[in-house]
């Protein structure tokens, strides 16, 4: 599998990185990478050849990048009491729906209809990023994330991941930190 990495930084001190100008999808960019560039945070893009037959998008990403599955986080969209909510949890585990509901003050959570999740976020399943979504949704990041200097999340399409600090992800998505992952 081919993989590429490219380091990006905000305009301050950027060397060889050219910020995207304007909104929307740019050549080689996604709404997630455009949002990161506009925010001026440091991030690294990792691309790899996606295998449609792989049983898990997240595990495939971790394997292709040679990164521990504890540092690669999947983005899931759930319905909490009728409101769509984004959950970001390590690919090494699963989402605790009851804990997600509690984290946002809800009573009941279920996985959202995939077509509704795609329409609302503007991304396809397996490529939903917590960043640059069409409609900003309440976001909860598993509280294991700050244990790592950087984590990887989808950059907005299958075969493309972005690595950034958990603090930057929380700041850009206005996420709540909570224990929503299960091993």
Coordinates of C-alpha atoms in Angstrom, one line a residue:
X1 CA 0.0 0.0 0.0
X2 CA 1.3 3.4 -0.9
X3 CA 1.3 6.0 1.7
X4 CA 2.2 9.6 1.7
X5 CA 2.5 12.1 4.5
X6 CA 2.6 15.9 4.2
X7 CA 3.1 18.2 7.1
X8 CA 1.1 21.4 7.2
X9 CA 1.2 24.4 9.5
X10 CA -0.6 27.7 9.7
X11 CA 0.8 30.7 7.9
X12 CA 3.2 31.4 10.7
X13 CA 6.4 29.4 10.1
X14 CA 5.0 27.4 7.3
X15 CA 7.7 25.9 5.1
X16 CA 6.6 24.3 1.9
X17 CA 3.0 24.3 2.9
X18 CA 0.6 26.5 1.0
X19 CA -2.6 27.3 2.8
X20 CA -5.8 26.8 0.7
X21 CA -7.6 30.0 0.0
X22 CA -11.4 30.3 0.1
X23 CA -13.9 27.6 1.2
X24 CA -15.1 24.4 -0.2
X25 CA -13.0 21.6 -1.7
X26 CA -9.7 22.7 -3.1
X27 CA -7.4 20.7 -5.4
X28 CA -6.1 18.0 -3.2
X29 CA -8.0 19.2 -0.2
X30 CA -11.2 18.4 1.6
X31 CA -13.5 20.6 3.7
X32 CA -11.6 19.1 6.7
X33 CA -8.1 20.1 5.5
X34 CA -9.4 23.5 4.3
X35 CA -10.8 24.1 7.8
X36 CA -7.5 23.1 9.4
X37 CA -5.5 25.3 7.1
X38 CA -7.9 28.2 7.7
X39 CA -7.5 27.7 11.5
X40 CA -3.8 27.8 11.2
X41 CA -3.2 24.7 13.2
X42 CA -0.4 22.2 12.6
X43 CA -1.5 18.9 11.0
X44 CA -0.2 16.1 8.9
X45 CA -2.1 14.4 6.1
X46 CA -1.7 10.7 5.6
X47 CA -3.0 9.1 2.4
X48 CA -3.1 5.4 1.5
X49 CA -4.7 3.2 -1.1
X50 CA -8.1 2.3 0.4
X51 CA -9.1 -1.4 0.0
X52 CA -12.9 -1.6 -0.3
X53 CA -12.9 -5.2 0.8
X54 CA -11.3 -4.4 4.2
X55 CA -13.8 -5.1 7.0
X56 CA -12.9 -1.9 9.0
X57 CA -12.1 1.6 7.7
X58 CA -10.4 2.6 10.9
X59 CA -8.3 -0.6 11.3
X60 CA -7.3 -0.3 7.7
X61 CA -6.1 3.3 8.3
X62 CA -4.1 2.3 11.4
X63 CA -2.5 -0.6 9.5
X64 CA -1.7 1.4 6.4
X65 CA -0.1 4.2 8.4
X66 CA 1.7 2.0 10.8
X67 CA 0.0 3.8 13.8
X68 CA -1.4 2.2 16.9
X69 CA -5.2 1.7 16.7
X70 CA -5.4 3.6 20.0
X71 CA -4.2 6.7 18.2
X72 CA -6.5 6.4 15.2
X73 CA -10.0 7.6 16.0
X74 CA -13.2 6.9 14.1
X75 CA -16.0 9.4 13.6
X76 CA -19.5 8.1 14.2
X77 CA -22.8 9.9 13.9
X78 CA -25.5 9.0 16.4
X79 CA -29.0 10.1 17.1
X80 CA -29.4 11.3 20.7
X81 CA -33.0 12.0 21.6
X82 CA -33.7 13.0 18.0
X83 CA -30.6 15.2 17.5
X84 CA -27.6 14.1 15.5
X85 CA -24.4 14.0 17.5
X86 CA -20.8 13.2 16.5
X87 CA -18.8 10.7 18.6
X88 CA -15.0 10.3 18.0
X89 CA -13.6 7.1 19.5
X90 CA -10.5 5.0 19.1
X91 CA -10.8 2.4 16.3
X92 CA -9.4 -0.2 18.7
X93 CA -12.8 -0.1 20.6
X94 CA -16.4 0.7 20.1
X95 CA -18.9 3.5 21.0
X96 CA -20.8 3.3 24.3
X97 CA -24.1 4.8 23.2
X98 CA -25.4 5.1 26.8
X99 CA -22.3 7.1 27.8
X100 CA -22.6 9.3 24.6
X101 CA -26.2 10.1 25.5
X102 CA -25.2 11.0 29.1
X103 CA -22.3 13.2 27.8
X104 CA -24.7 15.5 25.9
X105 CA -27.4 15.4 28.6
X106 CA -29.6 12.9 26.7
X107 CA -31.5 9.8 27.6
X108 CA -31.2 7.5 24.6
X109 CA -28.7 7.2 21.7
X110 CA -28.7 5.0 18.6
X111 CA -26.6 5.0 15.5
X112 CA -27.9 7.5 13.0
X113 CA -29.2 6.4 9.6
X114 CA -26.1 6.3 7.4
X115 CA -27.8 8.2 4.5
X116 CA -28.8 11.0 7.0
X117 CA -25.3 11.1 8.5
X118 CA -23.9 11.5 5.0
X119 CA -26.4 14.2 3.9
X120 CA -25.9 16.1 7.2
X121 CA -22.1 16.0 7.3
X122 CA -21.4 16.2 3.6
X123 CA -19.1 13.1 3.8
X124 CA -19.5 9.5 2.8
X125 CA -19.5 6.6 5.3
X126 CA -15.9 5.6 6.0
X127 CA -14.8 9.1 5.3
X128 CA -16.8 11.2 7.7
X129 CA -14.5 13.7 9.4
X130 CA -15.3 15.5 12.6
X131 CA -13.9 18.6 10.9
X132 CA -15.4 20.7 8.0
X133 CA -18.8 19.2 8.2
X134 CA -21.7 20.7 6.2
X135 CA -23.6 21.3 9.4
X136 CA -21.8 21.6 12.7
X137 CA -23.1 18.9 15.1
X138 CA -22.4 18.5 18.8
X139 CA -19.2 16.5 19.1
X140 CA -17.9 14.3 21.9
X141 CA -14.3 13.1 21.9
X142 CA -13.4 10.1 23.9
X143 CA -11.4 11.1 27.0
X144 CA -8.5 8.8 26.0
X145 CA -7.4 11.2 23.3
X146 CA -5.4 13.7 25.4
X147 CA -3.1 10.8 26.5
X148 CA -1.5 11.1 23.0
X149 CA 0.5 14.0 21.6
X150 CA -1.3 13.5 18.3
X151 CA -4.3 11.5 17.1
X152 CA -5.5 10.6 13.6
X153 CA -9.0 11.2 12.3
X154 CA -10.6 11.0 8.8
X155 CA -9.6 13.9 6.6
X156 CA -12.9 13.6 4.7
X157 CA -12.6 10.7 2.4
X158 CA -11.6 7.0 2.4
X159 CA -7.9 6.6 2.3
X160 CA -7.1 10.0 3.8
X161 CA -6.4 10.7 7.4
X162 CA -5.3 13.8 9.2
X163 CA -3.0 13.8 12.3
X164 CA -3.4 16.7 14.8
X165 CA -3.2 17.4 18.5
X166 CA -6.3 16.3 20.5
X167 CA -6.5 19.9 21.9
X168 CA -6.7 21.4 18.4
X169 CA -9.5 18.9 17.5
X170 CA -11.4 19.9 20.7
X171 CA -11.0 23.6 19.9
X172 CA -12.0 23.4 16.3
X173 CA -15.1 21.2 16.9
X174 CA -16.0 22.6 20.3
X175 CA -16.0 19.0 21.5
X176 CA -16.8 17.7 24.9
X177 CA -14.3 15.2 26.4
X178 CA -16.1 12.2 27.9
X179 CA -15.5 8.4 28.4
X180 CA -17.6 7.2 25.5
X181 CA -15.4 4.4 24.2
X182 CA -15.4 0.8 25.1
X183 CA -12.4 -1.5 24.8

